[in-house]
mmCIF file of C-alpha atoms and ligand atoms in Angstrom:
data_model
loop_
_atom_site.group_PDB
_atom_site.id
_atom_site.type_symbol
_atom_site.label_atom_id
_atom_site.label_comp_id
_atom_site.label_asym_id
_atom_site.label_seq_id
_atom_site.Cartn_x
_atom_site.Cartn_y
_atom_site.Cartn_z
ATOM 1 C CA UNK M 249 114.307 85.043 116.328
ATOM 2 C CA UNK M 250 112.444 87.524 116.546
ATOM 3 C CA UNK M 251 108.950 88.167 117.694
ATOM 4 C CA UNK M 252 105.825 86.463 116.194
ATOM 5 C CA UNK M 253 103.583 89.245 114.489
ATOM 6 C CA UNK M 254 100.046 89.199 115.411
ATOM 7 C CA UNK M 255 98.770 88.322 112.441
ATOM 8 C CA UNK M 256 99.903 87.706 108.701
ATOM 9 C CA UNK M 257 100.639 90.298 106.545
ATOM 10 C CA UNK M 258 99.979 90.005 102.310
ATOM 11 C CA UNK M 259 100.738 92.574 100.013
ATOM 12 C CA UNK M 260 98.549 92.524 97.381
ATOM 13 C CA UNK M 261 97.402 94.263 94.347
ATOM 14 C CA UNK M 262 93.986 94.818 93.994
ATOM 15 C CA UNK M 263 93.641 93.408 89.842
ATOM 16 C CA UNK M 264 96.125 91.308 89.486
ATOM 17 C CA UNK M 265 94.331 87.700 88.948
ATOM 18 C CA UNK M 266 96.687 85.859 91.399
ATOM 19 C CA UNK M 267 96.339 88.343 93.911
ATOM 20 C CA UNK M 268 92.443 88.135 93.724
ATOM 21 C CA UNK M 269 92.627 84.053 93.981
ATOM 22 C CA UNK M 270 95.279 85.115 97.232
ATOM 23 C CA UNK M 271 92.343 87.252 98.711
ATOM 24 C CA UNK M 272 89.830 84.882 97.737
ATOM 25 C CA UNK M 273 91.377 81.966 99.606
ATOM 26 C CA UNK M 274 92.200 84.202 102.937
ATOM 27 C CA UNK M 275 88.624 85.139 103.046
ATOM 28 C CA UNK M 276 87.305 82.042 102.508
ATOM 29 C CA UNK M 277 89.156 80.812 105.526
ATOM 30 C CA UNK M 278 88.319 83.172 107.690
ATOM 31 C CA UNK M 279 91.934 83.942 108.016
ATOM 32 C CA UNK M 280 92.964 87.707 109.108
ATOM 33 C CA UNK M 281 95.407 89.726 108.166
ATOM 34 C CA UNK M 282 97.208 92.596 107.595
ATOM 35 C CA UNK M 283 97.003 94.201 103.751
ATOM 36 C CA UNK M 284 98.817 96.074 102.417
ATOM 37 C CA UNK M 285 98.395 97.317 98.550
ATOM 38 C CA UNK M 286 101.121 97.532 96.431
ATOM 39 C CA UNK M 287 101.292 99.859 93.067
ATOM 40 C CA UNK M 288 103.590 97.416 90.650
ATOM 41 C CA UNK M 289 105.320 99.969 89.247
ATOM 42 C CA UNK M 290 106.815 101.422 92.476
ATOM 43 C CA UNK M 291 106.578 97.710 95.130
ATOM 44 C CA UNK M 292 107.360 98.906 98.511
ATOM 45 C CA UNK M 293 111.062 98.173 99.635
ATOM 46 C CA UNK M 294 109.922 96.362 102.852
ATOM 47 C CA UNK M 295 108.166 93.318 100.329
ATOM 48 C CA UNK M 296 111.304 93.872 97.826
ATOM 49 C CA UNK M 297 113.503 93.050 101.273
ATOM 50 C CA UNK M 298 111.651 90.083 101.694
ATOM 51 C CA UNK M 299 110.723 88.497 98.278
ATOM 52 C CA UNK M 300 113.616 90.243 95.464
ATOM 53 C CA UNK M 301 111.620 88.252 92.594
ATOM 54 C CA UNK M 302 109.052 91.166 93.012
ATOM 55 C CA UNK M 303 105.992 89.924 92.152
ATOM 56 C CA UNK M 304 102.334 90.087 93.723
ATOM 57 C CA UNK M 305 101.024 88.707 96.433
ATOM 58 C CA UNK M 306 103.340 87.680 98.926
ATOM 59 C CA UNK M 307 102.102 86.332 102.397
ATOM 60 C CA UNK M 308 104.181 86.587 106.086
ATOM 61 C CA UNK M 309 103.371 84.328 107.953
ATOM 62 C CA UNK M 310 103.017 84.952 111.852
ATOM 63 C CA UNK M 311 106.091 82.906 112.298
ATOM 64 C CA UNK M 312 107.842 84.940 109.484
ATOM 65 C CA UNK M 313 107.809 82.093 106.500
ATOM 66 C CA UNK M 314 107.177 84.337 103.536
ATOM 67 C CA UNK M 315 105.492 82.514 100.718
ATOM 68 C CA UNK M 316 105.828 84.414 97.239
ATOM 69 C CA UNK M 317 103.508 82.089 94.850
ATOM 70 C CA UNK M 318 99.303 82.656 94.645
ATOM 71 C CA UNK M 319 99.051 78.809 94.611
ATOM 72 C CA UNK M 320 101.323 78.393 98.238
ATOM 73 C CA UNK M 321 99.249 80.973 99.841
ATOM 74 C CA UNK M 322 95.597 79.092 98.646
ATOM 75 C CA UNK M 323 97.202 76.259 100.067
ATOM 76 C CA UNK M 324 98.325 77.852 103.074
ATOM 77 C CA UNK M 325 94.916 79.743 103.742
ATOM 78 C CA UNK M 326 93.051 76.365 103.270
ATOM 79 C CA UNK M 327 95.445 73.999 105.442
ATOM 80 C CA UNK M 328 94.265 76.912 108.047
ATOM 81 C CA UNK M 329 90.668 76.767 107.785
ATOM 82 C CA UNK M 330 88.655 75.736 104.443
ATOM 83 C CA UNK M 331 85.369 77.098 105.957
ATOM 84 C CA UNK M 332 83.793 76.944 103.111
ATOM 85 C CA UNK M 333 84.478 73.305 102.057
ATOM 86 C CA UNK M 334 86.818 74.364 98.779
ATOM 87 C CA UNK M 335 88.349 71.157 99.029
ATOM 88 C CA UNK M 336 85.559 69.550 99.530
ATOM 89 C CA UNK M 337 85.505 66.568 97.249
ATOM 90 C CA UNK M 338 87.142 63.092 96.333
ATOM 91 C CA UNK M 339 90.779 62.575 96.242
ATOM 92 C CA UNK M 340 89.862 61.821 92.563
ATOM 93 C CA UNK M 341 88.468 65.592 91.926
ATOM 94 C CA UNK M 342 91.210 66.869 94.130
ATOM 95 C CA UNK M 343 93.425 65.825 91.273
ATOM 96 C CA UNK M 344 91.566 66.547 88.237
ATOM 97 C CA UNK M 345 91.112 70.467 90.274
ATOM 98 C CA UNK M 346 95.002 70.344 90.052
ATOM 99 C CA UNK M 347 95.024 69.299 86.596
ATOM 100 C CA UNK M 348 92.714 72.399 86.106
ATOM 101 C CA UNK M 349 94.399 74.807 87.874
ATOM 102 C CA UNK M 350 98.266 73.483 85.900
ATOM 103 C CA UNK M 351 96.640 74.144 82.379
ATOM 104 C CA UNK M 352 95.164 77.588 83.603
ATOM 105 C CA UNK M 353 98.373 78.887 85.040
ATOM 106 C CA UNK M 354 100.181 76.923 81.895
ATOM 107 C CA UNK M 355 99.085 77.178 78.400
ATOM 108 C CA UNK M 356 95.575 79.099 79.186
ATOM 109 C CA UNK M 357 97.620 82.274 80.728
ATOM 110 C CA UNK M 358 100.596 82.290 78.182
ATOM 111 C CA UNK M 359 97.421 82.689 75.187
ATOM 112 C CA UNK M 360 95.904 85.136 77.446
ATOM 113 C CA UNK M 361 99.263 86.802 77.994
ATOM 114 C CA UNK M 362 99.805 87.043 74.297
ATOM 115 C CA UNK M 363 96.235 87.300 73.438
ATOM 116 C CA UNK M 364 96.050 91.066 75.437
ATOM 117 C CA UNK M 365 99.603 92.048 75.452
ATOM 118 C CA UNK M 366 100.312 91.053 71.396
ATOM 119 C CA UNK M 367 103.401 93.428 71.159
ATOM 120 C CA UNK M 368 105.068 92.888 74.315
ATOM 121 C CA UNK M 369 105.529 89.215 71.929
ATOM 122 C CA UNK M 370 107.258 88.843 68.507
ATOM 123 C CA UNK M 371 105.600 87.029 65.699
ATOM 124 C CA UNK M 372 102.287 86.496 67.396
ATOM 125 C CA UNK M 373 99.166 87.463 66.160
ATOM 126 C CA UNK M 374 96.614 88.319 69.359
ATOM 127 C CA UNK M 375 93.326 87.120 67.447
ATOM 128 C CA UNK M 376 95.264 83.284 66.573
ATOM 129 C CA UNK M 377 96.001 83.450 70.709
ATOM 130 C CA UNK M 378 92.282 84.087 71.460
ATOM 131 C CA UNK M 379 91.491 80.977 69.566
ATOM 132 C CA UNK M 380 93.947 78.955 70.989
ATOM 133 C CA UNK M 381 92.696 79.837 74.447
ATOM 134 C CA UNK M 382 88.966 78.756 73.425
ATOM 135 C CA UNK M 383 89.607 75.037 73.550
ATOM 136 C CA UNK M 384 90.801 75.395 77.339
ATOM 137 C CA UNK M 385 87.693 77.375 77.775
ATOM 138 C CA UNK M 386 85.062 75.149 76.198
ATOM 139 C CA UNK M 387 86.374 72.452 78.187
ATOM 140 C CA UNK M 388 85.406 74.217 81.368
ATOM 141 C CA UNK M 389 81.904 75.123 79.901
ATOM 142 C CA UNK M 390 81.472 71.358 79.552
ATOM 143 C CA UNK M 391 82.183 70.895 82.826
ATOM 144 C CA UNK M 392 79.615 73.577 84.112
ATOM 145 C CA UNK M 393 76.993 71.959 82.885
ATOM 146 C CA UNK M 394 74.551 71.261 84.841
ATOM 147 C CA UNK M 395 75.617 72.681 88.027
ATOM 148 C CA UNK M 396 76.744 75.902 89.607
ATOM 149 C CA UNK M 397 80.533 75.053 89.421
ATOM 150 C CA UNK M 398 83.511 73.239 88.059
ATOM 151 C CA UNK M 399 82.959 70.282 90.321
ATOM 152 C CA UNK M 400 79.474 70.574 91.273
ATOM 153 C CA UNK M 401 77.784 72.700 93.555
ATOM 154 C CA UNK M 402 80.142 74.159 95.166
ATOM 155 C CA UNK M 403 82.418 76.351 95.084
ATOM 156 C CA UNK M 404 86.111 74.707 94.927
ATOM 157 C CA UNK M 405 89.585 75.792 94.709
ATOM 158 C CA UNK M 406 89.820 74.988 91.167
ATOM 159 C CA UNK M 407 87.156 77.576 91.061
ATOM 160 C CA UNK M 408 88.653 80.422 92.880
ATOM 161 C CA UNK M 409 91.803 79.417 91.309
ATOM 162 C CA UNK M 410 90.877 80.291 87.889
ATOM 163 C CA UNK M 411 88.388 82.662 87.681
ATOM 164 C CA UNK M 412 90.196 85.180 88.268
ATOM 165 C CA UNK M 413 92.011 84.836 84.934
ATOM 166 C CA UNK M 414 88.835 83.944 82.781
ATOM 167 C CA UNK M 415 87.500 87.872 84.059
ATOM 168 C CA UNK M 416 90.814 89.132 82.713
ATOM 169 C CA UNK M 417 90.658 86.718 79.602
ATOM 170 C CA UNK M 418 87.267 88.434 78.858
ATOM 171 C CA UNK M 419 87.603 91.767 79.893
ATOM 172 C CA UNK M 420 90.038 91.681 76.834
ATOM 173 C CA UNK M 421 87.737 92.575 74.427
ATOM 174 C CA UNK M 422 83.680 92.121 76.214
ATOM 175 C CA UNK M 423 81.841 92.445 73.762
ATOM 176 C CA UNK M 424 83.005 89.415 71.898
ATOM 177 C CA UNK M 425 83.559 87.297 74.972
ATOM 178 C CA UNK M 426 79.519 87.525 75.679
ATOM 179 C CA UNK M 427 78.629 86.943 72.852
ATOM 180 C CA UNK M 428 80.754 83.435 72.411
ATOM 181 C CA UNK M 429 78.473 80.266 72.023
ATOM 182 C CA UNK M 430 79.746 79.251 76.088
ATOM 183 C CA UNK M 431 76.985 79.346 78.386
ATOM 184 C CA UNK M 432 78.084 78.043 80.980
ATOM 185 C CA UNK M 433 81.029 79.736 81.595
ATOM 186 C CA UNK M 434 79.491 82.555 81.075
ATOM 187 C CA UNK M 435 76.395 82.216 83.644
ATOM 188 C CA UNK M 436 79.694 80.965 86.058
ATOM 189 C CA UNK M 437 81.415 84.349 85.007
ATOM 190 C CA UNK M 438 78.505 86.275 85.702
ATOM 191 C CA UNK M 439 77.527 84.708 88.899
ATOM 192 C CA UNK M 440 81.283 85.447 90.168
ATOM 193 C CA UNK M 441 81.283 89.091 89.498
ATOM 194 C CA UNK M 442 78.030 89.809 90.901
ATOM 195 C CA UNK M 443 78.991 87.632 94.066
ATOM 196 C CA UNK M 444 79.886 89.055 97.599
ATOM 197 C CA UNK M 445 82.993 87.274 97.956
ATOM 198 C CA UNK M 446 84.516 89.105 94.524
ATOM 199 C CA UNK M 447 83.030 92.229 95.698
ATOM 200 C CA UNK M 448 84.823 91.996 98.945
ATOM 201 C CA UNK M 449 88.044 91.175 97.509
ATOM 202 C CA UNK M 450 87.668 93.847 95.347
ATOM 203 C CA UNK M 451 87.466 96.467 97.246
ATOM 204 C CA UNK M 452 90.038 99.309 97.007
ATOM 205 C CA UNK M 453 92.639 100.210 99.366
ATOM 206 C CA UNK M 454 95.055 103.024 99.037
ATOM 207 C CA UNK M 455 98.715 102.046 98.574
ATOM 208 C CA UNK M 456 101.187 100.988 101.684
ATOM 209 C CA UNK M 457 103.880 102.945 103.123
ATOM 210 C CA UNK M 458 105.012 102.781 106.473
ATOM 211 C CA UNK M 459 104.228 103.559 109.077
ATOM 212 C CA UNK M 460 99.898 103.351 107.631
ATOM 213 C CA UNK M 461 97.272 102.390 109.390
ATOM 214 C CA UNK M 462 96.924 98.683 109.791
ATOM 215 C CA UNK M 463 94.063 97.928 107.057
ATOM 216 C CA UNK M 464 92.596 94.691 108.324
ATOM 217 C CA UNK M 465 91.236 92.130 105.236
ATOM 218 C CA UNK M 466 90.270 88.709 104.998
ATOM 219 C CA UNK M 467 86.460 88.601 107.639
ATOM 220 C CA UNK M 468 83.503 88.487 105.706
ATOM 221 C CA UNK M 469 80.411 88.224 106.853
ATOM 222 C CA UNK M 470 78.255 85.448 105.492
HETATM 223 N N1 GSH I 73 103.709 82.835 89.615
HETATM 224 C C1 GSH I 73 102.887 84.078 90.585
HETATM 225 C C2 GSH I 73 103.352 85.298 89.777
HETATM 226 C C3 GSH I 73 102.356 86.376 90.470
HETATM 227 C C4 GSH I 73 102.726 87.341 89.279
HETATM 228 O O1 GSH I 73 102.974 87.255 88.281
HETATM 229 N N2 GSH I 73 102.194 88.397 89.655
HETATM 230 C C5 GSH I 73 102.387 90.243 88.818
HETATM 231 C C6 GSH I 73 101.447 90.447 88.810
HETATM 232 S S1 GSH I 73 99.610 89.580 88.540
HETATM 233 C C7 GSH I 73 103.622 90.880 89.456
HETATM 234 O O2 GSH I 73 103.593 90.949 90.475
HETATM 235 N N3 GSH I 73 104.075 91.114 88.465
HETATM 236 C C8 GSH I 73 105.334 91.525 88.577
HETATM 237 C C9 GSH I 73 106.115 93.043 88.417
HETATM 238 O O3 GSH I 73 104.399 93.789 87.130
HETATM 239 O O4 GSH I 73 106.524 93.553 88.343
HETATM 240 C C10 GSH I 73 102.281 83.359 91.628
HETATM 241 O O5 GSH I 73 101.359 82.688 91.432
HETATM 242 O O6 GSH I 73 101.478 84.698 93.135
#
């Protein structure tokens, strides 16, 4: 076996919501990783070699294990160190979180893609897709009633996994989104967008290429 890496390597793309949630979890766990910024239309061959499916994020662990799904990266980070207590909830709540994330990644994301990129699909009307997604958003709005986050007053795995996609939805038509009657949802998203945790993970890095200086990512002063 080849030598262990000094630290994990994270291939990431700043604006990708899947990569955002991976970076959120890595920074919440206080792990230090080497960040390699990817440009989707010109992916690093080193990334494609270890993960031919070609999506970001990809994390290579010190022992060479490759994680190529954002949820696997979140689970790894939290299993190493859940420093912000993203999983400090009852089994029932953890179960409910998994269900919400599945809904966000499944039907909600399907509506979001069709709302945002109508032209990429046949027989799709953007506004219909926007409105279909509202059912999930109203559900989140109800869950946020009376507290800061989805499962109370502590930021959870569900908040971290879902918020980047709510941001993406909101940004398709900002004026429309911020006029809707979902005050808890807006408060939750606004607080996230202004938070140190979000600003930290949205730092800009130049596209990585072999031989560049190492960019360390993850440790955030709390
Ligand atoms: N299921 C994957 C999805 C990742 C994904 O689709 N990422 C997009 C960027 S947001 C991507 O890399 N697409 C490949 C491309 O556009 O070439 C995960 O959770 O990590």
